[in-house]
Coordinates of C-alpha atoms and ligand atoms in Angstrom, one line a residue:
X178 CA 0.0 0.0 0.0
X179 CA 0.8 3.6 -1.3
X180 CA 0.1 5.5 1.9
X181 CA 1.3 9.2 -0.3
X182 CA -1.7 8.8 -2.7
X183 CA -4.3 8.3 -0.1
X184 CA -3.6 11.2 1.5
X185 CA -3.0 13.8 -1.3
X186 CA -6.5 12.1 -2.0
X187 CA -7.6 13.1 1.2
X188 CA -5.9 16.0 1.3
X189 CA -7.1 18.1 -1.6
X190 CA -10.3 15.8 -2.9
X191 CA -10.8 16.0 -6.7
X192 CA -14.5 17.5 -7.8
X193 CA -15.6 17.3 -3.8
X194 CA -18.9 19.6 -3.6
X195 CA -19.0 19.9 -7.6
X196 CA -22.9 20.3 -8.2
X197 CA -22.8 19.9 -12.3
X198 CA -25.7 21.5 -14.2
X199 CA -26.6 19.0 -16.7
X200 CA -24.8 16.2 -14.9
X201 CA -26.7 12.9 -13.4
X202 CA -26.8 12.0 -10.1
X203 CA -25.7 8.5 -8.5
X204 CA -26.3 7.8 -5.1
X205 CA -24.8 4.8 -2.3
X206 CA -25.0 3.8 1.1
X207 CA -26.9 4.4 4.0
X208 CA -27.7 5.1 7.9
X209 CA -27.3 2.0 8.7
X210 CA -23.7 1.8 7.5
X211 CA -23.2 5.5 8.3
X212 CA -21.8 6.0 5.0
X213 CA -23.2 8.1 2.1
X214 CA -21.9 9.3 -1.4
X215 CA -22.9 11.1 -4.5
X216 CA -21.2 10.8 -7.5
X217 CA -22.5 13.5 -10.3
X218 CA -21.4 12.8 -14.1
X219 CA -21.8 14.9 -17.2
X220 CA -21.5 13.0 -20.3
X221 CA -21.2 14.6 -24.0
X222 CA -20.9 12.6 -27.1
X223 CA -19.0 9.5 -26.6
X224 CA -16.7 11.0 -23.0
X225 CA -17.7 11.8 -19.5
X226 CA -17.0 15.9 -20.1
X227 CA -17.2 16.4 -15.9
X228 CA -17.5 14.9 -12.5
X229 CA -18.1 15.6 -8.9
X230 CA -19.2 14.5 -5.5
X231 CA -20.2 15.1 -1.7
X232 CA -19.2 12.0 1.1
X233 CA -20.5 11.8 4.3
X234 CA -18.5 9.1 6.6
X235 CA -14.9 7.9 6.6
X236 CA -11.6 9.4 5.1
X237 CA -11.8 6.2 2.6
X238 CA -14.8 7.4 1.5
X239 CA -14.2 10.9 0.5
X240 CA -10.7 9.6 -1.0
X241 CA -12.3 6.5 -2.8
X242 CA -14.8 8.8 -4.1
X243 CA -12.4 11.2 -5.4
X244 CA -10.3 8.6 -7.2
X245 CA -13.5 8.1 -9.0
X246 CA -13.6 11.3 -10.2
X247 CA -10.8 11.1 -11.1
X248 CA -10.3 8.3 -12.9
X249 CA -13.2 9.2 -15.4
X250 CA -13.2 12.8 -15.5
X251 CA -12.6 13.5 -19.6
X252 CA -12.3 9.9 -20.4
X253 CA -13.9 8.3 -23.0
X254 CA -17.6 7.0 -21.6
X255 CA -16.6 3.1 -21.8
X256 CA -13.6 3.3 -20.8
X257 CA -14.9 5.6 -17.5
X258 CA -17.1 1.9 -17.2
X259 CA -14.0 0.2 -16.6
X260 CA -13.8 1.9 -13.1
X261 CA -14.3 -0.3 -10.2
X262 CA -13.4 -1.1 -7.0
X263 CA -10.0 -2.4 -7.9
X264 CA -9.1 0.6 -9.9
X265 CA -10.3 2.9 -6.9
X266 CA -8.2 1.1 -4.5
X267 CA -5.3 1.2 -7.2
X268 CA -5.4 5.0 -8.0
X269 CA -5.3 5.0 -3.6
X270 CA -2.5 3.3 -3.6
X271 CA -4.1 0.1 -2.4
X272 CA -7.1 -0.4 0.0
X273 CA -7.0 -2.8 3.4
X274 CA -9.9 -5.0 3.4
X275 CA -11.6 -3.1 6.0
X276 CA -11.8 0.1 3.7
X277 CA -12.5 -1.5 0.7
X278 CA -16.4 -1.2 1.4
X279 CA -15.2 2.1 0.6
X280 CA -14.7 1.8 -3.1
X281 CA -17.6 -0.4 -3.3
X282 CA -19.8 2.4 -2.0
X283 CA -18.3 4.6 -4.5
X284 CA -18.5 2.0 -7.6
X285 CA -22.2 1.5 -7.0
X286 CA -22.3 5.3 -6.9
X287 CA -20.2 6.0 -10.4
X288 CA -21.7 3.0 -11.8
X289 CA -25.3 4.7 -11.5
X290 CA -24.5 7.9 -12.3
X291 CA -22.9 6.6 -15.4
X292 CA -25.7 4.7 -16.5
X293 CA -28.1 7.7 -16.0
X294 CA -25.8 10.1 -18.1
X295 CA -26.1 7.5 -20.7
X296 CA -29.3 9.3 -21.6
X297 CA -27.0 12.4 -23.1
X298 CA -24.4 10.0 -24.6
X299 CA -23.7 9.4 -28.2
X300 CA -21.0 6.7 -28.7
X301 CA -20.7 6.4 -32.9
X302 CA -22.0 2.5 -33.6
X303 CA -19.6 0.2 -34.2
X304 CA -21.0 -2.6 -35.9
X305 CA -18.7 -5.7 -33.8
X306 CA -20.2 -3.9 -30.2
X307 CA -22.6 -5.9 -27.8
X308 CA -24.4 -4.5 -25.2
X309 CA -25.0 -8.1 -23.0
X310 CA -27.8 -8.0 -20.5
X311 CA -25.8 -8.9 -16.8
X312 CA -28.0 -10.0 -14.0
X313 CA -25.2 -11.6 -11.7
X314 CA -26.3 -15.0 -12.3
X315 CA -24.3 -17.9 -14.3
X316 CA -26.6 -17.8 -17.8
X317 CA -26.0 -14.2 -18.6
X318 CA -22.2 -14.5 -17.6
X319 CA -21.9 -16.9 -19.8
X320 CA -23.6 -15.5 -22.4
X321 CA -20.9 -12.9 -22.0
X322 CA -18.4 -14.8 -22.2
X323 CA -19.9 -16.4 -25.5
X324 CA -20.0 -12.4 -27.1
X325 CA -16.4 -11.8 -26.2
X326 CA -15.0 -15.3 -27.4
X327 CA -16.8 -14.9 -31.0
X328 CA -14.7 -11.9 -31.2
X329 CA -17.1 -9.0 -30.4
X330 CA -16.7 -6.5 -28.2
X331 CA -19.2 -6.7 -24.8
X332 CA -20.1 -4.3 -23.0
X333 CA -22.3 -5.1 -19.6
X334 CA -25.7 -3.6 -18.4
X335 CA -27.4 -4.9 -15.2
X336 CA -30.5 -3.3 -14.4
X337 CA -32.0 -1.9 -10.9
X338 CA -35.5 -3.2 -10.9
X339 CA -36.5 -3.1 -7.1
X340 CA -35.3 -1.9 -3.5
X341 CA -37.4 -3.6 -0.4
X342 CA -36.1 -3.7 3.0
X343 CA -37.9 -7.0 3.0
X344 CA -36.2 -7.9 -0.3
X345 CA -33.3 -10.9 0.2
X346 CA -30.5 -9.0 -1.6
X347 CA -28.8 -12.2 -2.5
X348 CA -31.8 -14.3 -4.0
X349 CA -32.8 -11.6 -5.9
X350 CA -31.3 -10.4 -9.7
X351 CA -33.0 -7.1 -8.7
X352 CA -31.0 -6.0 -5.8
X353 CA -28.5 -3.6 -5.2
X354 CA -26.1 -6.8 -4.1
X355 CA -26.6 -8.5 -7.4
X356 CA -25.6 -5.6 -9.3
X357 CA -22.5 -5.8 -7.6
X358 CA -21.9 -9.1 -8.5
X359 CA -22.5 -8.1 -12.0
X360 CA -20.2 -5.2 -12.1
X361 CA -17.5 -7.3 -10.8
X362 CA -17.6 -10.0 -13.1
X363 CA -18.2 -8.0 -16.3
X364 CA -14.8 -5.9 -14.8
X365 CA -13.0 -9.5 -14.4
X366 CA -13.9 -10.4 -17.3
X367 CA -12.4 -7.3 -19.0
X368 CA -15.4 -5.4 -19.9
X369 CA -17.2 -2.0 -19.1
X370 CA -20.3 -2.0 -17.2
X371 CA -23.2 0.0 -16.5
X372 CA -25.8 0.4 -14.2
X373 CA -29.5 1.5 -15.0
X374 CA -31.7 2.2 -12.4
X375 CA -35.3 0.8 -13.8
X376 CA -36.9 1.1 -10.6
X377 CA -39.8 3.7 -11.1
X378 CA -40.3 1.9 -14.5
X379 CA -40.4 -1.2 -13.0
X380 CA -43.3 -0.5 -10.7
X381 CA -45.2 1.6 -13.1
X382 CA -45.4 -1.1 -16.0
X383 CA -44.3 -4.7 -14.3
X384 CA -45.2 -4.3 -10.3
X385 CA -48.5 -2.3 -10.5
X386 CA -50.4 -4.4 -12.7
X387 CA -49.1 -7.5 -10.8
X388 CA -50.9 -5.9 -7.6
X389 CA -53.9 -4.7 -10.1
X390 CA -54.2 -7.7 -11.6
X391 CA -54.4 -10.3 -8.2
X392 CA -56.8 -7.6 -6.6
X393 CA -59.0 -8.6 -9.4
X394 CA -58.1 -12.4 -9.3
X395 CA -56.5 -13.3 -11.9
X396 CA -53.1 -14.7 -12.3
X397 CA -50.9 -12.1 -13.8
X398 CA -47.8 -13.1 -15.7
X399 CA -45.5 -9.8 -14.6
X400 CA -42.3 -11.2 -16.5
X401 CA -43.9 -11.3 -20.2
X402 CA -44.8 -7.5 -19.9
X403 CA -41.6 -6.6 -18.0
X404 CA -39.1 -8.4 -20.9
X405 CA -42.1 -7.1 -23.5
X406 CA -42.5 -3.2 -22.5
X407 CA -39.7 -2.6 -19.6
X408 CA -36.4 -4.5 -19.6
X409 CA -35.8 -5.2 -23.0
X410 CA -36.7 -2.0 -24.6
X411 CA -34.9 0.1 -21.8
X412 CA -31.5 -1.7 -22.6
X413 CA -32.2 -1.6 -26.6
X414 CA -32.2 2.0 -26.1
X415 CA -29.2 2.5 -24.4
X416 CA -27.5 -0.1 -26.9
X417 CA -27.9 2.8 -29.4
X418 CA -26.4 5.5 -26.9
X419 CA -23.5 3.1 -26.4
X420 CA -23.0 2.7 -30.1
X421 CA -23.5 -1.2 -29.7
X422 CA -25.3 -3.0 -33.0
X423 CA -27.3 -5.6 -30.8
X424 CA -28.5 -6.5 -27.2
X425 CA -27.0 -10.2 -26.1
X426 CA -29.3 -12.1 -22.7
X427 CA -29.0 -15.2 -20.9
X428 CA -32.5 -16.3 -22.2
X429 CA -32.8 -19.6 -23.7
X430 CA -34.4 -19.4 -27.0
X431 CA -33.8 -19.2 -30.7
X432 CA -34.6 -17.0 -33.6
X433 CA -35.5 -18.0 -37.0
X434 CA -34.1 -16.5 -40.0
X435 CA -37.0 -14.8 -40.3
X436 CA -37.5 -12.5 -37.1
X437 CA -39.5 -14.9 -35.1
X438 CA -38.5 -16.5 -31.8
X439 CA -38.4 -20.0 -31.7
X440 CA -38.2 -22.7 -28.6
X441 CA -34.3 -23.6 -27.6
X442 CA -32.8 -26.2 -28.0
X443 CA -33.2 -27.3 -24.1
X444 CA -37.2 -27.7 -23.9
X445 CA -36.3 -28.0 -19.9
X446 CA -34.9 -24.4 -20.4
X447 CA -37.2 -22.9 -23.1
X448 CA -37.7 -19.4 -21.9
X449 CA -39.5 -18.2 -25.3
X450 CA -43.2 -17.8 -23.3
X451 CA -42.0 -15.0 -21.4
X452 CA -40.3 -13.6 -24.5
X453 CA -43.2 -13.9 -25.7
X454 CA -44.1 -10.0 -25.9
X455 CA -41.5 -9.1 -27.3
X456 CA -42.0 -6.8 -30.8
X457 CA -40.5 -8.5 -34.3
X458 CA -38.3 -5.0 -34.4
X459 CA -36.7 -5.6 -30.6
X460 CA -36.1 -9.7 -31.9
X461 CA -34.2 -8.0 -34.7
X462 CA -31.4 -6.0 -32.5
X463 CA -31.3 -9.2 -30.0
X464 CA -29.0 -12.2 -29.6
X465 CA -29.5 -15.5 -27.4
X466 CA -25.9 -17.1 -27.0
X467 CA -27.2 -20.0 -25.1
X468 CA -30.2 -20.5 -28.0
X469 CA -28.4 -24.1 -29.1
X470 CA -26.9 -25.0 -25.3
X471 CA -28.3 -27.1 -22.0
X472 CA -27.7 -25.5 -18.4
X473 CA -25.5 -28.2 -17.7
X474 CA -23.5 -26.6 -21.0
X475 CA -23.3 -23.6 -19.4
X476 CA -22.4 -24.7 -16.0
X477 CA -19.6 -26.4 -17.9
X478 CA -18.7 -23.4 -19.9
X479 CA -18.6 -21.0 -16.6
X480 CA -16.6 -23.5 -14.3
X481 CA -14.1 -24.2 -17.1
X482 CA -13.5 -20.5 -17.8
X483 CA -13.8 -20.1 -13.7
X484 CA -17.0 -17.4 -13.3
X485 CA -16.9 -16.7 -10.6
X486 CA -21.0 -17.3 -10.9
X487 CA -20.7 -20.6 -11.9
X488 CA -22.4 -22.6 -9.1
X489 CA -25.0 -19.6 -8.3
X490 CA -28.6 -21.2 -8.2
X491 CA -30.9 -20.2 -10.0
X492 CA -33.0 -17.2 -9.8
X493 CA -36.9 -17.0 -9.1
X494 CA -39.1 -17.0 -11.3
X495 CA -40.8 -13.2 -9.9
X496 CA -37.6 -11.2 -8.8
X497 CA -39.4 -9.3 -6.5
X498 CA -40.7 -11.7 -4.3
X499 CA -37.0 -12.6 -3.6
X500 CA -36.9 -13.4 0.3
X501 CA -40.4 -12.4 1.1
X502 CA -43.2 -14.1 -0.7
X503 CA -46.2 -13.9 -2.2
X504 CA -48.6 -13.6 0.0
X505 CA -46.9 -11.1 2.5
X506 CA -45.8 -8.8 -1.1
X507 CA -49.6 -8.6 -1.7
X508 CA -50.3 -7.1 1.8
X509 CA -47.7 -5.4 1.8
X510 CA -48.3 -3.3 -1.3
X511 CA -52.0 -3.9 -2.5
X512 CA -53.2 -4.2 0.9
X513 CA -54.7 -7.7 0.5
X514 CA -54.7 -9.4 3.9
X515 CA -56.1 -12.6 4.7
X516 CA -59.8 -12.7 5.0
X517 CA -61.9 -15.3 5.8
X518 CA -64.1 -16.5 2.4
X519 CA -66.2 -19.3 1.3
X520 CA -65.2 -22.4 -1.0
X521 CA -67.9 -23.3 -3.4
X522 CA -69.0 -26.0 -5.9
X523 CA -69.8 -24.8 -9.1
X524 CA -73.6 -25.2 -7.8
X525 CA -73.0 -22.9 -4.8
X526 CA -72.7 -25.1 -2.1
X527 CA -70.2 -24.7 0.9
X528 CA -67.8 -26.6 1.3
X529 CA -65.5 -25.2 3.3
X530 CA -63.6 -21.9 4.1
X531 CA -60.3 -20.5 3.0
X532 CA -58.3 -17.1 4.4
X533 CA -58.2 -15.4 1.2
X534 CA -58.8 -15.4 -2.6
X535 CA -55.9 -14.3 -3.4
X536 CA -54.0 -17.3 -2.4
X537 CA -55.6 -19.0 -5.2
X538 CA -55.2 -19.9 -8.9
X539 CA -57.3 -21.8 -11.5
X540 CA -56.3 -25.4 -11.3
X541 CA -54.9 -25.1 -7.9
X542 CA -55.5 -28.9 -6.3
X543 CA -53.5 -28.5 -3.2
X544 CA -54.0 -26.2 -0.7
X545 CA -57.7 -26.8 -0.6
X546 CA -58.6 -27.9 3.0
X547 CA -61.6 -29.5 1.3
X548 CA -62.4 -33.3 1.9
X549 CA -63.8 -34.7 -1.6
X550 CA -64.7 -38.1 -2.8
X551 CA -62.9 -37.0 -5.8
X552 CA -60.0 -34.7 -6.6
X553 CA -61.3 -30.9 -6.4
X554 CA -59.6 -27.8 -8.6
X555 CA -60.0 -24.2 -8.2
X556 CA -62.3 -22.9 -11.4
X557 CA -62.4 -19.5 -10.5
X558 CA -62.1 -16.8 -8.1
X559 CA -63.9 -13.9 -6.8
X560 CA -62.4 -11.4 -5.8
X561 CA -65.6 -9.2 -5.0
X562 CA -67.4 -11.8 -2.7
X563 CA -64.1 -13.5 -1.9
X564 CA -65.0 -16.7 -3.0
X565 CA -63.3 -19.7 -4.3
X566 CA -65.3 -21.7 -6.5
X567 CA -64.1 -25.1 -7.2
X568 CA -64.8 -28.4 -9.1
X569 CA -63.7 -31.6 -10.5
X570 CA -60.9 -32.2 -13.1
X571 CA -64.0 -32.5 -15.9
X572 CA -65.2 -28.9 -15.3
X573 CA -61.9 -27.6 -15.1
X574 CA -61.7 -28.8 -18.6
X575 CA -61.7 -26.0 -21.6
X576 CA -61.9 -26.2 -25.3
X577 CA -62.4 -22.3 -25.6
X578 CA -60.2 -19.9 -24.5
X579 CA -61.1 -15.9 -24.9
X580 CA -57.8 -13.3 -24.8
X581 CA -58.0 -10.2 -24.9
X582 CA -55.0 -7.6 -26.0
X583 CA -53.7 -9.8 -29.1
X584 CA -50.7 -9.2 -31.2
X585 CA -50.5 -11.5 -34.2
X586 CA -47.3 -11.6 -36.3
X587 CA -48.0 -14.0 -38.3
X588 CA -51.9 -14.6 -39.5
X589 CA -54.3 -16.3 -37.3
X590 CA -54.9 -19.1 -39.9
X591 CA -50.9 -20.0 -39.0
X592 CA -51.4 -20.3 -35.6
X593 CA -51.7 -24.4 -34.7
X594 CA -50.7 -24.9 -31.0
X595 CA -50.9 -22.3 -27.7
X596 CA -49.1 -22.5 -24.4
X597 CA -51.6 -21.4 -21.9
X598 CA -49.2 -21.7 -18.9
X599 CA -44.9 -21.3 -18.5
X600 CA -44.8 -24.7 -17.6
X601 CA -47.7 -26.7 -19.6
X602 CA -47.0 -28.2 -22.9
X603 CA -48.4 -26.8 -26.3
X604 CA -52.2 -27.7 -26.9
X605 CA -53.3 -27.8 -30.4
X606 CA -55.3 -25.0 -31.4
X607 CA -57.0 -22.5 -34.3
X608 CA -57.7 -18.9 -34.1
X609 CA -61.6 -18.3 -34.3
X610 CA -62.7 -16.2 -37.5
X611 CA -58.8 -16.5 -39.6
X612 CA -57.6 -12.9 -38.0
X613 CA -55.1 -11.1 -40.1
X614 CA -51.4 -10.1 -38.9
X615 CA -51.7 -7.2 -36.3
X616 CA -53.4 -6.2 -33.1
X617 CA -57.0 -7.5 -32.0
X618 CA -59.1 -6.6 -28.6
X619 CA -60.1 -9.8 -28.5
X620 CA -59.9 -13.3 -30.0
X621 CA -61.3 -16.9 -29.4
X622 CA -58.9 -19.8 -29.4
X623 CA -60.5 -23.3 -30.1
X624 CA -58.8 -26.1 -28.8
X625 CA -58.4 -29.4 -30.2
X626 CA -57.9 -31.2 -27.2
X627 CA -58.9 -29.7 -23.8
X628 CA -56.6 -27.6 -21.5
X629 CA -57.0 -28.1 -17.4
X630 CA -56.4 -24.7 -15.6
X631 CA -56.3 -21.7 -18.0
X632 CA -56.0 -19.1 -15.5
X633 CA -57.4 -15.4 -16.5
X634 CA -54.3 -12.8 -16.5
X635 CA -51.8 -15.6 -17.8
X636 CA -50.2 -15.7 -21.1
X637 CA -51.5 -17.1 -24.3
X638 CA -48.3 -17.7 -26.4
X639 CA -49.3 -18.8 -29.9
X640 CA -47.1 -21.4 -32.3
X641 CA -47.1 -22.2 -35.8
X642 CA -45.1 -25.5 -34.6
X643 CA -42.3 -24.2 -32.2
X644 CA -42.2 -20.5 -33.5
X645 CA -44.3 -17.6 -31.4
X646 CA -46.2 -16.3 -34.2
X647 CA -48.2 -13.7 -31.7
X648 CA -49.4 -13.9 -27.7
X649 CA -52.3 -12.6 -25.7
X650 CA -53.7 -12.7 -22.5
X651 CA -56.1 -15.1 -21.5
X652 CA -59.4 -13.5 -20.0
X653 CA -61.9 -17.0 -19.8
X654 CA -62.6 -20.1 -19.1
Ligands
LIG234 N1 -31.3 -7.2 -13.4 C1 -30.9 -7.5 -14.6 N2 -30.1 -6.7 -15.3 C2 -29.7 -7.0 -16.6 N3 -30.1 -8.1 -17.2 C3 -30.9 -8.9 -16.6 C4 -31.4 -8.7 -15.3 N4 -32.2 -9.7 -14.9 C5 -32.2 -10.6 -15.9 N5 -31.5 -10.1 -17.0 C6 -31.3 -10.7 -18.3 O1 -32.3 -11.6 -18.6 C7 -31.9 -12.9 -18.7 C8 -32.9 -13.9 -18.2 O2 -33.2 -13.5 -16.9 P1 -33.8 -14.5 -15.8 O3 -34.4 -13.6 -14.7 O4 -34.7 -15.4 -16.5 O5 -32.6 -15.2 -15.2 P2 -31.8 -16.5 -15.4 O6 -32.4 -17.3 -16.5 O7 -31.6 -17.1 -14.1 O8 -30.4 -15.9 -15.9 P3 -29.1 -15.5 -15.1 O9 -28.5 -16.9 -14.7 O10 -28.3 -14.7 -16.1 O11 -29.6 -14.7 -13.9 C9 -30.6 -12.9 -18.0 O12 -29.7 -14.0 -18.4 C10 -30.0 -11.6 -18.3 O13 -29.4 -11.5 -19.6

């Protein structure tokens, strides 16, 4: 350790109090820790033009945060994405391990301020540049790694979807700890990164309707609209800021040479239903490394290059439920606490009691409390009367399914199968009426064979064999 360069550091702090007009703002740490810091960035073209902070807390902090500045004050904007911990320690002269935190602080900071300038940034395109999707976990690391080793050049994004106290920052690819993560393995593995801080996006266009749409009772399907409306399109735009031809994710799926996505080659790892939303123009700019690989493939692929991700577990399914759960998410944010309501038959008789429709899907079997001669299934809920009405597996049974909100891309005459659940296989099917390629309020879908448990609020994702030719959501039963 260089003792001289911490303390000129210290001493006469680079950009400290700098308020930039025009700049962006990012922010890290917290009373708990004791420590705060804002980094300010002002970006021009393709370079970071200014910077500046303030640091409440430790020495280390304010010096850490003025090695940022720094470091990226008039350098190129991906090259100023370089700039992490280890390069804030280095340009200290070395950190101990106790003030490391530190440069963290101070990364997380710069790293969010960076991504918000990227709004006023205008990198030229160069045609062999990758913006890759980072979430911290193994699939998009590796699909990193696949970008860089075909001889592109990838640059990382990881996206700030949610911030909970009651959020488990590890389990979660939202949180502020998996960013982290993210940062430092796109920096190991030699390339920029950015954060982009989603959040009020996030809750507008994924989390809301979630907590509108189980209010209501049905069974919403939040990760088709967020990859559909939020994510996707949020990092395709900065793509173009950062001069970067295409957009590279983890997801398992494939595209044909035609613009359409089509099921990957691990059916155990398809992910195509809740890519499902996504526009032919967004397919165009994207790229699916893992398209043609199993996860054991990519486990493989991330121990033998030695990811430091490569034996994280997998991530849920809703992000933001990460470490708290369903039920205590939907009291916590729509207000829906447990209530006592009936359980029906389909005639209206009692047959039992349950704490609260919202604990309840169409199909559900377990969970009932109900003692049957034969095997009862939720057919519907209502959320008005909180009431469960349920039924045997023959009335569960549909052969028409009504959607609403439907984006063909292909005509409806093409259409032959529908997946009417993530996990369910394809059910042979025609579009009622032949409509043409487009949007439609509403369709019928008429099943060739029937479907048990098509829940209102899920996805409809509609084949012509294994391509998504269009997707909808399903209203009835
Ligand atoms: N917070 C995030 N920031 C940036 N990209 C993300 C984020 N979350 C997910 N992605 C992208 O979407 C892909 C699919 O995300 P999903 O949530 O299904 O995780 P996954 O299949 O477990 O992948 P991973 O192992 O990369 O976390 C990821 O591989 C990644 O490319």
């Amino acid at each position: 350790m260089d003792r001289e360069r911490f303390t000129e550091h210290l001493a006469a702090p680079m950009g400290r109090g700098v308020v930039l007009s025009g700049g962006f703002d990012g922010h890290a740490g917290g009373v708990l820790c004791g420590d705060l810091v804002r980094i300010s960035v002002r970006v021009a073209g393709d370079r970071v033009v200014e910077a500046g902070f303030d640091a409440e807390g430790c020495g280390a902090l304010t010096a850490a945060a003025s090695a940022a500045v720094t470091l990226v004050s008039g350098e190129l904007l991906l090259e100023a994405g370089r700039v992490g911990t280890r390069e804030i320690a280095a340009e200290l002269g070395g950190l101990s391990p106790g003030k490391l935190h530190a440069a963290d602080l101070v990364g997380d900071a710069l790293h969010r301020a960076l991504g918000a300038a990227c709004i006023d940034a205008a990198v030229p395109l160069d045609p062999r540049r990758t913006l890759v999707a980072m979430s911290g976990g193994v699939d998009s690391a590796v699909a990193a790694l696949l970008v860089s080793r075909a001889g592109r050049e990838a640059v990382a994004v990881t996206l700030e979807l949610w911030r909970d106290e009651e959020n488990d920052a590890a389990a979660s690819c939202c949180s502020a700890d998996a960013v982290r993560l993210a940062r430092s393995v796109a920096h190991r593995m030699g390339m920029p990164h950015f954060t982009l801080d989603l959040r009020e996006e996030f809750r507008a266009g994924v989390v809301d309707p979630f907590l509108n749409g189980y209010g209501s009772g049905e069974t919403p399907n939040p990760c088709v609209g967020c990859n559909g409306h939020v994510r996707l399109d949020a990092m395709l735009d900065m793509a173009t800021r950062l001069g970067a031809a295409d957009l590279a994710t983890g997801h398992y799926s494939r595209v044909t040479p035609d613009g359409l996505l089509r099921v990957a080659a691990d059916p155990a790892k398809d992910q195509t239903y809740m890519l499902a939303a996504l526009a032919p123009e967004s397919i165009a700019r994207m790229r699916f490394p893992l398209a043609e690989l199993t996860k054991p493939e990519v486990r493989a692929l991330a121990s033998e290059a030695e990811l430091p991700v490569a034996t994280r577990a997998e991530s849920q399914d809703l992000c933001f439920l990460a470490g708290t759960g369903k039920a205590r998410f939907l009291q916590r944010h729509a207000g829906l606490e447990d209530a006592p309501g009936e359980i029906v038959s389909s005639g209206g008789e009692v047959l039992g009691e349950h704490d609260g429709f919202q604990h309840f899907t169409v199909g559900q079997r377990k969970g009932l409390g109900v003692a049957a001669v034969e095997p009862l299934y939720v057919l519907r809920t209502e959320a008005g009367a909180n009431r469960v009405v349920v039924g045997s597996r023959a009335e569960l049974a549909v052969d028409r399914v009504a959607v609403r909100g439907a984006r063909l891309h292909r005509p409806g005459a093409e259409v032959d199968a529908v997946r009417l659940r993530y996990h369910s296989r394809a059910v042979p099917c025609r579009v009622a009426g032949s409509p043409p390629v487009g949007t439609h309020r509403e369709l019928e879908l008429e099943l060739s064979e029937p479907f048990y448990g098509a829940a209102p609020g899920q996805s409809a994702c509609l084949l012509r064999g294994d391509v998504i030719v269009g997707w909808a959501t399903i209203v009835t039963r």
